[in-house]
XYZ file of C-alpha atoms in Angstrom:
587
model
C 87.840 98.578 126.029
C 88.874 95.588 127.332
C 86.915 92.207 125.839
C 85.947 91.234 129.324
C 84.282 94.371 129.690
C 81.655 93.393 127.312
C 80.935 90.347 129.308
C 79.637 92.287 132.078
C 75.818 91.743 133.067
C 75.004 94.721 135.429
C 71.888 93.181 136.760
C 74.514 90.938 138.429
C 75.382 93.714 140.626
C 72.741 96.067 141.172
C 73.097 95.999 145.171
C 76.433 96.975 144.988
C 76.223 99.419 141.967
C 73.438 100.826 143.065
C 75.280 101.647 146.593
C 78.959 102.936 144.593
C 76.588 104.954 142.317
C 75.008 106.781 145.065
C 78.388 107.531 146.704
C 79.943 108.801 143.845
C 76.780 111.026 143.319
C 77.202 112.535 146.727
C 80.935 113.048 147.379
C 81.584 116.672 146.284
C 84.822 115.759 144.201
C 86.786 112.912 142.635
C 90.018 113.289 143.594
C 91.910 109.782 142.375
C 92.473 108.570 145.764
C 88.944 109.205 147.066
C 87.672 107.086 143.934
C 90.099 104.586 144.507
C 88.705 104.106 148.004
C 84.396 103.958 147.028
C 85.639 100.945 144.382
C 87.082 99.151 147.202
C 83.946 99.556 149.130
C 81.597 98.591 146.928
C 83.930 95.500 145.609
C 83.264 93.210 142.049
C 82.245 89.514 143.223
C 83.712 90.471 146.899
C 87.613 91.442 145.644
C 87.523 93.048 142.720
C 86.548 96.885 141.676
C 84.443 98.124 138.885
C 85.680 99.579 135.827
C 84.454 102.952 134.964
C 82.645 101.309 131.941
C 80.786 98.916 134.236
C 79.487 101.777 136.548
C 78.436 103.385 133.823
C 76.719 100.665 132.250
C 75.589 100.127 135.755
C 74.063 103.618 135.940
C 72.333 103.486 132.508
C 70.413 99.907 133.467
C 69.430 101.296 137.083
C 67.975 104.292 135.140
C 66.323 102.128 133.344
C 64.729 99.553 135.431
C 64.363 101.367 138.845
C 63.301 104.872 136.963
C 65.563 106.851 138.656
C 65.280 109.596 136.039
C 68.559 111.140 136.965
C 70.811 113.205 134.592
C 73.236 110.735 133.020
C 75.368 113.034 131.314
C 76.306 114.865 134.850
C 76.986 111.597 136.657
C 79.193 110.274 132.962
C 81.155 113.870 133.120
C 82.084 113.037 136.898
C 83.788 109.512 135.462
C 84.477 110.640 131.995
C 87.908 108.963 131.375
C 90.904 111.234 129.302
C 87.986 113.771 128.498
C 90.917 115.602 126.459
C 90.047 113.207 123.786
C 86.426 115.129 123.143
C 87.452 118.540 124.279
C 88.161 119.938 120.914
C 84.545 119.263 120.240
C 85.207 116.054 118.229
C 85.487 112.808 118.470
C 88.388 111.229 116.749
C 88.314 107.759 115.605
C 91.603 106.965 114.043
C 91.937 103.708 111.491
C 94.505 101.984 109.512
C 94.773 100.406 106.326
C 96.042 97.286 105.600
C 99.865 96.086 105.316
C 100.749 97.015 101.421
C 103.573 97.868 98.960
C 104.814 101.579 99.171
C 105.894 103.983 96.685
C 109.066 105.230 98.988
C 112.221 104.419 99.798
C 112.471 106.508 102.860
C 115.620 105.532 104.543
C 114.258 106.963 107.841
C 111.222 104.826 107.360
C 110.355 101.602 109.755
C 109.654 98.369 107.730
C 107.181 96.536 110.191
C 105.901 93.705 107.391
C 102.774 93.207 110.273
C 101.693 97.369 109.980
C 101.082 99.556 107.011
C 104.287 101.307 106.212
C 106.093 103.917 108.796
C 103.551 102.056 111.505
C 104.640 99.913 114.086
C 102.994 96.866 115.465
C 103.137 98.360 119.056
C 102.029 101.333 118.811
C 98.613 101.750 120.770
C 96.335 103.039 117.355
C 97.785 100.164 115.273
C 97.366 97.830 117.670
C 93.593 97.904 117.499
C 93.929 98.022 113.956
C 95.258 94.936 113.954
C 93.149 93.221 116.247
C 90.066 93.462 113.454
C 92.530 92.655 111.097
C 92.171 96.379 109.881
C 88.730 95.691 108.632
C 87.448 99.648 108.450
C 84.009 98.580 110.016
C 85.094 96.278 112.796
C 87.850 99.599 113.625
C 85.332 102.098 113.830
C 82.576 100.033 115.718
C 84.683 99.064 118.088
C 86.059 102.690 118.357
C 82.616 104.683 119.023
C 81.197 101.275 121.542
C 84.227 102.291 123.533
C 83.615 105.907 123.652
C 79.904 105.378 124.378
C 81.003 102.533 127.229
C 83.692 105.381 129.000
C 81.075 108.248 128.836
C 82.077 110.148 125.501
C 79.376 111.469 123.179
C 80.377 110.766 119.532
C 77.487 112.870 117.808
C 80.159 114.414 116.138
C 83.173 112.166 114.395
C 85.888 113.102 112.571
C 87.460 109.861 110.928
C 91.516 109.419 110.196
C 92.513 107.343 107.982
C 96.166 106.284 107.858
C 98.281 103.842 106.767
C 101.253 104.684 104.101
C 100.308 106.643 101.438
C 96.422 106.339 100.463
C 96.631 107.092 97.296
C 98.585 104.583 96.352
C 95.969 101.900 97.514
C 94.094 100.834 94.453
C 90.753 103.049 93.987
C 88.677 100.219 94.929
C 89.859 99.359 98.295
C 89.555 103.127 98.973
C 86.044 103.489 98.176
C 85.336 100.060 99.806
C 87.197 101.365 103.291
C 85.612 104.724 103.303
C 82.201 103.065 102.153
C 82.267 100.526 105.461
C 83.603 103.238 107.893
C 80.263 104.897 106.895
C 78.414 101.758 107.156
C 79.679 101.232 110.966
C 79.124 105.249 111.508
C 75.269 104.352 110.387
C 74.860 101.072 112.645
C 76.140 102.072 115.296
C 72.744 103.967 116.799
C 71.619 100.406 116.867
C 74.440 98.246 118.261
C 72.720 96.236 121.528
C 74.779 97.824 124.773
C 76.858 95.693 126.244
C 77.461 93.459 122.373
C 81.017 93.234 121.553
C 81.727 94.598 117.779
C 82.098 92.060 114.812
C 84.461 89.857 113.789
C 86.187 91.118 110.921
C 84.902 89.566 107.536
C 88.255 88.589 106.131
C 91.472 88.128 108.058
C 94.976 87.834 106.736
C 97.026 86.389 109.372
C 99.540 90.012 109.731
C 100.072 89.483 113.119
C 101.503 86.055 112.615
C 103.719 87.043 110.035
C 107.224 86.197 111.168
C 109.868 87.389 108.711
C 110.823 91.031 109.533
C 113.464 93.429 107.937
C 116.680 93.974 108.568
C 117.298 97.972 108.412
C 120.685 97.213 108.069
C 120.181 94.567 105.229
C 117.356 95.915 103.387
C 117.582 93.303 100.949
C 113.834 92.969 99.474
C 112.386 94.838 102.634
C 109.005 95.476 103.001
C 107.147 95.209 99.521
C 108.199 92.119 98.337
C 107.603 90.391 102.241
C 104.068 92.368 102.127
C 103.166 91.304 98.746
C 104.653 87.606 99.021
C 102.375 87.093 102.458
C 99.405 88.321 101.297
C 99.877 86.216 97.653
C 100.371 83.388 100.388
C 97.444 83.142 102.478
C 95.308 83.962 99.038
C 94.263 88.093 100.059
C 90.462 88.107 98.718
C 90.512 91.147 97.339
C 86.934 91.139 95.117
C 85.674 91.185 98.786
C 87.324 94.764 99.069
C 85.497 96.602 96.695
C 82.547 99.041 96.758
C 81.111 101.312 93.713
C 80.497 104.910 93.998
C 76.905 104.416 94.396
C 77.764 102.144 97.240
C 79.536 105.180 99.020
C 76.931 107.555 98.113
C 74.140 105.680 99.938
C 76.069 105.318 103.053
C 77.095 109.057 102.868
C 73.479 109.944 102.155
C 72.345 107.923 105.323
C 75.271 109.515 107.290
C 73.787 112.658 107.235
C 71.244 112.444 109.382
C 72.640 109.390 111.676
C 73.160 109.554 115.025
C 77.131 109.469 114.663
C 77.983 111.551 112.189
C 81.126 112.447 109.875
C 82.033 115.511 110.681
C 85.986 115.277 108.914
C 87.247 112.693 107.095
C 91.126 112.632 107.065
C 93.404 110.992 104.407
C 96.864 110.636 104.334
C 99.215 110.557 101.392
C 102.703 111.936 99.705
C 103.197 115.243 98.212
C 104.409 112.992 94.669
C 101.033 111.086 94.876
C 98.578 114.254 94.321
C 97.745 114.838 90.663
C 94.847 117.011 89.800
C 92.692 114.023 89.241
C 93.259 112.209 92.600
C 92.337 115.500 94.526
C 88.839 115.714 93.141
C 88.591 111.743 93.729
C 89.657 112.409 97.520
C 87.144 114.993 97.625
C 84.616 112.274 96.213
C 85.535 110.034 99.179
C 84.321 112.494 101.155
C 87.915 114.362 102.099
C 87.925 117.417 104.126
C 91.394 117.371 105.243
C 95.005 115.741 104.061
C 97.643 114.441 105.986
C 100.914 115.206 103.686
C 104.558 114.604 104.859
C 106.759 117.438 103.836
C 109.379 115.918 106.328
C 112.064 118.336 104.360
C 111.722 121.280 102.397
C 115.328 121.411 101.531
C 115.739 119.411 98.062
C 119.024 117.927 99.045
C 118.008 116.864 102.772
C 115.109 115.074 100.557
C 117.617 113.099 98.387
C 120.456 112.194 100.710
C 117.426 110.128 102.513
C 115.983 108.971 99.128
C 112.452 110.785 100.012
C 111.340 109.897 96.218
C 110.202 113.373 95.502
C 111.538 117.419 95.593
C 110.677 120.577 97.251
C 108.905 121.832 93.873
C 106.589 118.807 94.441
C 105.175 119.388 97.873
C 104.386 122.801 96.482
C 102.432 121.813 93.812
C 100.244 119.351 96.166
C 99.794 122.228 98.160
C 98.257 124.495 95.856
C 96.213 121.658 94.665
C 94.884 120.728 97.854
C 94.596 124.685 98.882
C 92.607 125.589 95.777
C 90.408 122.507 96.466
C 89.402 123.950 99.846
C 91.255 121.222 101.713
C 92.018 121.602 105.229
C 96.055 120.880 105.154
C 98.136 118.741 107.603
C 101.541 118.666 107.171
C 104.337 116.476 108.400
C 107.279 117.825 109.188
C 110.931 115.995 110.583
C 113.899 117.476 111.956
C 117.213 115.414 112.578
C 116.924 113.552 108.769
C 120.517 112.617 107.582
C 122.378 115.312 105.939
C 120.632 117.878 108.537
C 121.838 119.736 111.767
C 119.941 121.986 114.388
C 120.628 124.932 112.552
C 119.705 123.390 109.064
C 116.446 122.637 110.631
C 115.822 126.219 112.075
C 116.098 127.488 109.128
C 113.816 124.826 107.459
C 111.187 125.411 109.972
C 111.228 128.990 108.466
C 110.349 127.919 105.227
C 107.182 126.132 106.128
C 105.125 129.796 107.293
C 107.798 132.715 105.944
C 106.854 130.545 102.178
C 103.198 131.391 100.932
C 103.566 127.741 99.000
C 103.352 126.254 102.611
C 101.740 127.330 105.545
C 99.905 123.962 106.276
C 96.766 124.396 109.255
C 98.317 121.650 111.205
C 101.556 120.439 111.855
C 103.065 117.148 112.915
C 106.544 117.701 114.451
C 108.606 114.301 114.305
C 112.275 114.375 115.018
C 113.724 111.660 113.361
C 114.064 108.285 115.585
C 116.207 105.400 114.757
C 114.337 101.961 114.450
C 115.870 98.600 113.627
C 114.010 97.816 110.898
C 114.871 101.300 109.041
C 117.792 101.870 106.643
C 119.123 104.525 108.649
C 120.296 101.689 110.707
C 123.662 101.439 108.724
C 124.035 105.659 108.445
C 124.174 105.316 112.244
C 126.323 101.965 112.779
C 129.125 103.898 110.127
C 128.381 107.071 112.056
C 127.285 109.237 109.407
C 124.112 109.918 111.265
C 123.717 110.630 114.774
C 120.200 111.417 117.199
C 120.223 114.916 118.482
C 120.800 115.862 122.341
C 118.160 116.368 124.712
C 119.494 119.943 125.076
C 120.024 120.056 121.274
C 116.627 119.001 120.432
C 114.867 121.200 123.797
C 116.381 124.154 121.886
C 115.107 123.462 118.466
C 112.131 122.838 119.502
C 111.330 126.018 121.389
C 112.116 127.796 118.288
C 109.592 125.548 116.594
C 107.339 126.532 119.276
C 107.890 130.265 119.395
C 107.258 130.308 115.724
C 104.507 128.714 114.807
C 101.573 131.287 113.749
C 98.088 131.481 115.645
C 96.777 130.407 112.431
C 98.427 126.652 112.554
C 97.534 123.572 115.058
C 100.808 121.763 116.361
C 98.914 118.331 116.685
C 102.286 116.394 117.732
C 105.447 117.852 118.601
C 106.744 114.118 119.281
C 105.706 110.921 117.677
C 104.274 108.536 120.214
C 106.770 105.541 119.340
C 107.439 102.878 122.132
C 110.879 103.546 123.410
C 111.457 99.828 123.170
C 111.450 99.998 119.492
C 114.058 103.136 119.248
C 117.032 102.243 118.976
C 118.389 105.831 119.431
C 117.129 108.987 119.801
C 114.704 110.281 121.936
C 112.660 108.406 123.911
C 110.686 111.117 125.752
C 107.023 111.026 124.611
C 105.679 114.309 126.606
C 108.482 116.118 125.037
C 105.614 119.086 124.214
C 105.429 119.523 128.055
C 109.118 119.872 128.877
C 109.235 122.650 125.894
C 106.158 124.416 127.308
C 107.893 124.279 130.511
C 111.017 125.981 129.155
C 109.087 128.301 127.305
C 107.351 129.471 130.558
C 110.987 129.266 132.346
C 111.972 131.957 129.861
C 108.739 133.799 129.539
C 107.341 133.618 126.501
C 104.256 130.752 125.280
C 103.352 128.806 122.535
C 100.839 130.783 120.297
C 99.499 128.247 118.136
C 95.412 126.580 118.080
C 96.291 123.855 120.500
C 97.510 125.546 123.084
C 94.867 128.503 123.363
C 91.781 126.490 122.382
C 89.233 126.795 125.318
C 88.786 123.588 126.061
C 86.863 122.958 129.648
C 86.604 126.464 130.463
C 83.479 128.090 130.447
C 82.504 130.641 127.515
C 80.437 133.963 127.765
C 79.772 135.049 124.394
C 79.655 139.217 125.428
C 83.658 138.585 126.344
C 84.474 137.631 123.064
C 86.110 139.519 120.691
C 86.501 138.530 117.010
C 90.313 139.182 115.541
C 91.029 138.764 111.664
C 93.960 137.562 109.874
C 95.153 137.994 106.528
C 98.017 136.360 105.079
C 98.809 135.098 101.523
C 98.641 131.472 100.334
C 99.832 130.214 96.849
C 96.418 130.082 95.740
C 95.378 134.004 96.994
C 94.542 135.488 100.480
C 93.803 133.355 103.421
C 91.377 135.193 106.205
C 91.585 133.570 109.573
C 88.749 134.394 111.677
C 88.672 133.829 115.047
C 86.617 134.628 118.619
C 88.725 134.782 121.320
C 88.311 135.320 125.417
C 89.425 138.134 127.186
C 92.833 136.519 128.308
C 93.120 135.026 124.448
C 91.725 131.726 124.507
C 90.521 130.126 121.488
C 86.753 129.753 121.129
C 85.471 129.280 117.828
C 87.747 130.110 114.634
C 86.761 129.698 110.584
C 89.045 129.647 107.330
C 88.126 131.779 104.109
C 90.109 130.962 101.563
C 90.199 134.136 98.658
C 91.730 132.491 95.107
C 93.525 135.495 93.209
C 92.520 133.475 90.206
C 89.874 130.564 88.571
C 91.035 127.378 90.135
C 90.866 124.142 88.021
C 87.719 122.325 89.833
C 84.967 124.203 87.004
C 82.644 123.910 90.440
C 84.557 126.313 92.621
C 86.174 128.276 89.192
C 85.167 131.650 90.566
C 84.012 131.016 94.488
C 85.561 131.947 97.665
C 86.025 128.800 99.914
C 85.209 128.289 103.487
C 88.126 125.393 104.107
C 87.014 125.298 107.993
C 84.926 126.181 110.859
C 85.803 124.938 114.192
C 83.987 125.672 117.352
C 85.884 123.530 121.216
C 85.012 123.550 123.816
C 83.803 119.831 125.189
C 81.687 117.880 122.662
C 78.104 118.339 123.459
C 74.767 116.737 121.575
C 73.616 117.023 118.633
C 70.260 120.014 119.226
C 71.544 119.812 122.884
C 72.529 123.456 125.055
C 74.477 123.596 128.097
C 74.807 126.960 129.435
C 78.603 128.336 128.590
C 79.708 125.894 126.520
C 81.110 127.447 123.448
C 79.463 124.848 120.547
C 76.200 126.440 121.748
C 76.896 130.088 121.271
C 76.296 130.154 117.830
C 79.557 131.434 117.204
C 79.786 129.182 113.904
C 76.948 130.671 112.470
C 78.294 133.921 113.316
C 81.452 133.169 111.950
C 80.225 131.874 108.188
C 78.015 135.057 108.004
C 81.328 137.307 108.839
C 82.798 134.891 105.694
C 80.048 135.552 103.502
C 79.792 139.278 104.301
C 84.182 139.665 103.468
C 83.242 136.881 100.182
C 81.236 139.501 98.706
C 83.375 142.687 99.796
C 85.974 141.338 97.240
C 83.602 140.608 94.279
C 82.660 136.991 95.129
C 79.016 136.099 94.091
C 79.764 132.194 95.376
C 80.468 131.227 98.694
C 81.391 127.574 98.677
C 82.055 125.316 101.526
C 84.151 122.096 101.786
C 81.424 120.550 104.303
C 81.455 116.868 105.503
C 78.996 114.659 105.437
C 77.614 114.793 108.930
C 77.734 118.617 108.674
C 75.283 119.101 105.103
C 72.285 119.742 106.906
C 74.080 122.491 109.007
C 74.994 124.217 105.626
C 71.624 124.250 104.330
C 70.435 125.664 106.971
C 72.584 128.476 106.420
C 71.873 128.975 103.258
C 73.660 126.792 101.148
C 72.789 124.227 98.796
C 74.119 121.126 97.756
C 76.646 121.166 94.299
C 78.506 117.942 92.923
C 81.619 118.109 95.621
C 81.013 121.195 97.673
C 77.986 123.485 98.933
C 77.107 126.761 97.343
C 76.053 129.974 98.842
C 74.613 132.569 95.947
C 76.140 135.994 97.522
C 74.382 139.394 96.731
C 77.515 141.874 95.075
């Protein structure tokens, strides 16, 4: 939200708000031109027009001081700005860690010395990062005021981390991040409307770092610029620390705030997952992993100097898997040393192998930056960016053959086409391949694009569908309700081990790894009639899981629950254990 935004004093206005308010109330749709035409009759200060954050400010003091009593949430869902953002039932509030050294030599890999690695300084998400110096509270204040200030409920949060590889971060800096994230989760109830967030509490001068890298001369690159700027201006790191019990209390608090964790999202490398840093993720509070595969073909990993092999992603895998961990993979077509038909077959790999078959899945087709390495593969021409129809093509077989069992999150990475040197530079890239896809009959198949979303949900049309397929670890049971014309409504993921994991906790149990209910994000003990978080379909769905649990022996039914989500869990049944929630199950 803009800065000025915060500025704004509604009782300043209240003729002329009052007046907009009651046209926008009355006028039986919104169509963008319409709109356009009410701001310009009810002008700011004679000239100017209202944002939709000041009208609804605007609304909430008139409610306030006039007692109009009238429903805010159905005036906020008239205005609600990119409402796609809260439709899977979530709000996401994305954060960054700071600039520091990496573990990889990725040659695909932009060096901006002002962003944690891969990330570039333009890029809309790292931008705000950097403006609070990517101070975790200042992020995710900021974040949920400007979700509350554009109409979006944020009962329900799930927070992703990302920046490089987290694991590499030293363990203090990650308790300390995920410890103030909580902190802002738990203030938030109580930030003044209208207040701007904080300031962050330290500030290391990123954005005026001037030295860059050269892809083409990658002399040094990024570590030694990262870690010779931040020796520079003196980095206070004792300031970055927080204890376990520190993260504990704000965890404990979380649980019944009014913005609550309902996923907490890490990032890392498949070479960066030993047994021991798994349980500590799940410590943090980790219910899901971001993990870049970007190959699974050991000598497409090594031509571009990934770091690690094929036999290593697998291994994080069934780590992660047997931990209960919701999986997000990253995957990149278009690396050096590939072609279309290299990647086709690739793709394969990641569902036809029970080692893989992530949740998610990222899609990014390699782009070349300046301040990569690739840089000089391309200027010698032993690397070249795919054609639009080359890439079109692969990626409706990408489409076409992902499961109903996955989420494609991304099928292109959002970078500025200013900063790509070449490749493409299409960002809605998903559309034109959806488009094709309908051209030619057929449709995508995977969560995203049959979740519910908007629609209204009638829970005597919905049918519940099962899916078994193996995973490294056992069988995986995919439950899910879907409409009559096979829209996604609610969906949960049992995880069977074939044998004792490692985490003595979980030895023996099944694993619930997910429940998801979309449909748009409603209150926390609110009900709005056909909205599909209200149907009690998740309920419905964890008693399916417990009832197949103890059809194949199980006499634990353990859960990988968030914070924000505990109390749910013991409602149902369960009860709190070290890392996870138990269920006792009758044989």
């Amino acid at each position: 939200m803009a800065t000025s935004d915060y500025a704004f004093e509604p009782e300043r206005y209240e003729r002329e708000l009052a007046a907009l308010i009651g046209e926008l109330e009355r006028s039986p749709e919104l169509a963008p031109r319409g709109y356009q035409r009410l701001l310009r009759r009810y002008p700011k200060d004679g000239s100017g027009l209202f944002s939709k954050s000041e009208i609804i400010r605007g609304f909430r003091h008139l409610n306030a001081t006039r007692g109009w009593q009238r429903d805010e949430g159905a005036f906020v869902e008239r205005l609600r700005m990119k409402p796609v953002r809260t439709a899977s039932g979530v709000a996401p509030v994305t954060l960054l860690t700071k600039p520091y050294p990496c573990p990889g030599r990725c040659i695909f890999c932009p060096s901006d010395v002002r962003m944690p690695k891969s990330y570039l300084s333009d890029e809309p998400g790292a931008q705000r990062a950097a403006q609070h110096a990517f101070d975790p509270y200042a992020q995710t204040l900021s974040r949920l005021l400007t979700y509350r200030n554009t109409g979006h409920r944020v009962d329900k949060v799930e927070l992703i981390v990302l920046g490089g590889t987290w694991s590499h971060y030293p363990e203090s800096y990650q308790r300390w991040f995920v410890t103030r994230a909580f902190d802002a989760l738990n203030d938030f109830a109580g930030w003044p409307e209208g207040d701007p967030p904080p300031a962050a509490e330290r500030a290391i001068a990123w954005d005026e770092l001037d030295e860059r890298v050269d892809g083409a001369r990658p002399r040094g690159g990024y570590n030694r610029v990262v870690r010779d700027h931040a020796r520079r201006v003196g980095e206070a790191e004792a300031a970055e620390r927080a204890g376990w019990r520190e993260l504990e209390r704000a965890q404990r608090v979380n649980e019944s705030a009014a913005a609550r964790c309902v996923g907490l999202v890490l990032e890392t490398r498949p070479d960066h997952l030993p047994a021991a840093e798994v349980v500590r993720l799940r410590r943090l509070g980790a219910t899901k992993v971001q993990i870049g595969y970007q190959s699974l073909d050991d000598a497409v990993l090594a031509a571009n100097r990934r770091g690690h092999d094929v036999a290593a992603t697998r291994r994080a895998m069934r780590r992660l898997r047997a931990a209960g961990f919701k999986i997000h993979a990253h995957w990149m077509p278009n690396l050096y040393g590939s072609d279309p038909e290299r990647d086709r077959q690739d793709f394969a790999r990641i569902f036809a192998d029970p080692d893989f078959r992530p949740d998610e899945l990222k899609l990014y087709p390699c782009s070349l930056l300046e301040s990569a390495e690739l840089m000089r593969y391309w200027r010698d021409g032993r690397w070249r960016p795919y054609g639009r129809d080359e890439l079109l093509e692969l990626l409706v077989d990408c489409l076409v053959r992902t499961p109903e069992y996955c989420r494609l999150t991304r099928v292109i990475r959002d970078i500025p086409g200013t900063d790509i040197v070449a490749g493409n530079r299409t960002t809605n890239f998903r559309q034109l391949v959806e488009a094709e896809l309908a051209r030619r009959g057929l449709a995508a198949r995977d969560i995203r694009a049959r979740e519910v979303r908007h629609r209204a949900v009638r829970a005597g049309q919905l049918e519940l569908r099962e899916l078994a397929y193996a995973t490294s670890v056992g069988e995986e049971r995919f439950l899910q309700y879907v409409t009559p014309d096979d829209r996604l409504a609610a969906f949960l993921r049992l995880s069977l081990p074939a044998r004792p994991v490692a985490i003595d906790e979980i030895a023996t149990s099944a694993m619930i790894r997910e429940v998801h209910v979309y449909g748009r994000l409603v209150g926390l003990g609110q009900r709005r009639d056909g909205r599909s978080q209200h149907l009690g379909l998740g309920t419905r769905l964890v008693e399916r899981a417990a009832e197949l649990a103890a059809a194949a022996g199980r006499r634990d039914l353990a859960v990988i629950s968030s914070v924000g989500t505990r109390g749910y869990y013991r409602q149902l049944g369960f009860t709190d254990g070290e890392l996870y929630q138990h269920r006792a199950l009758e044989a």
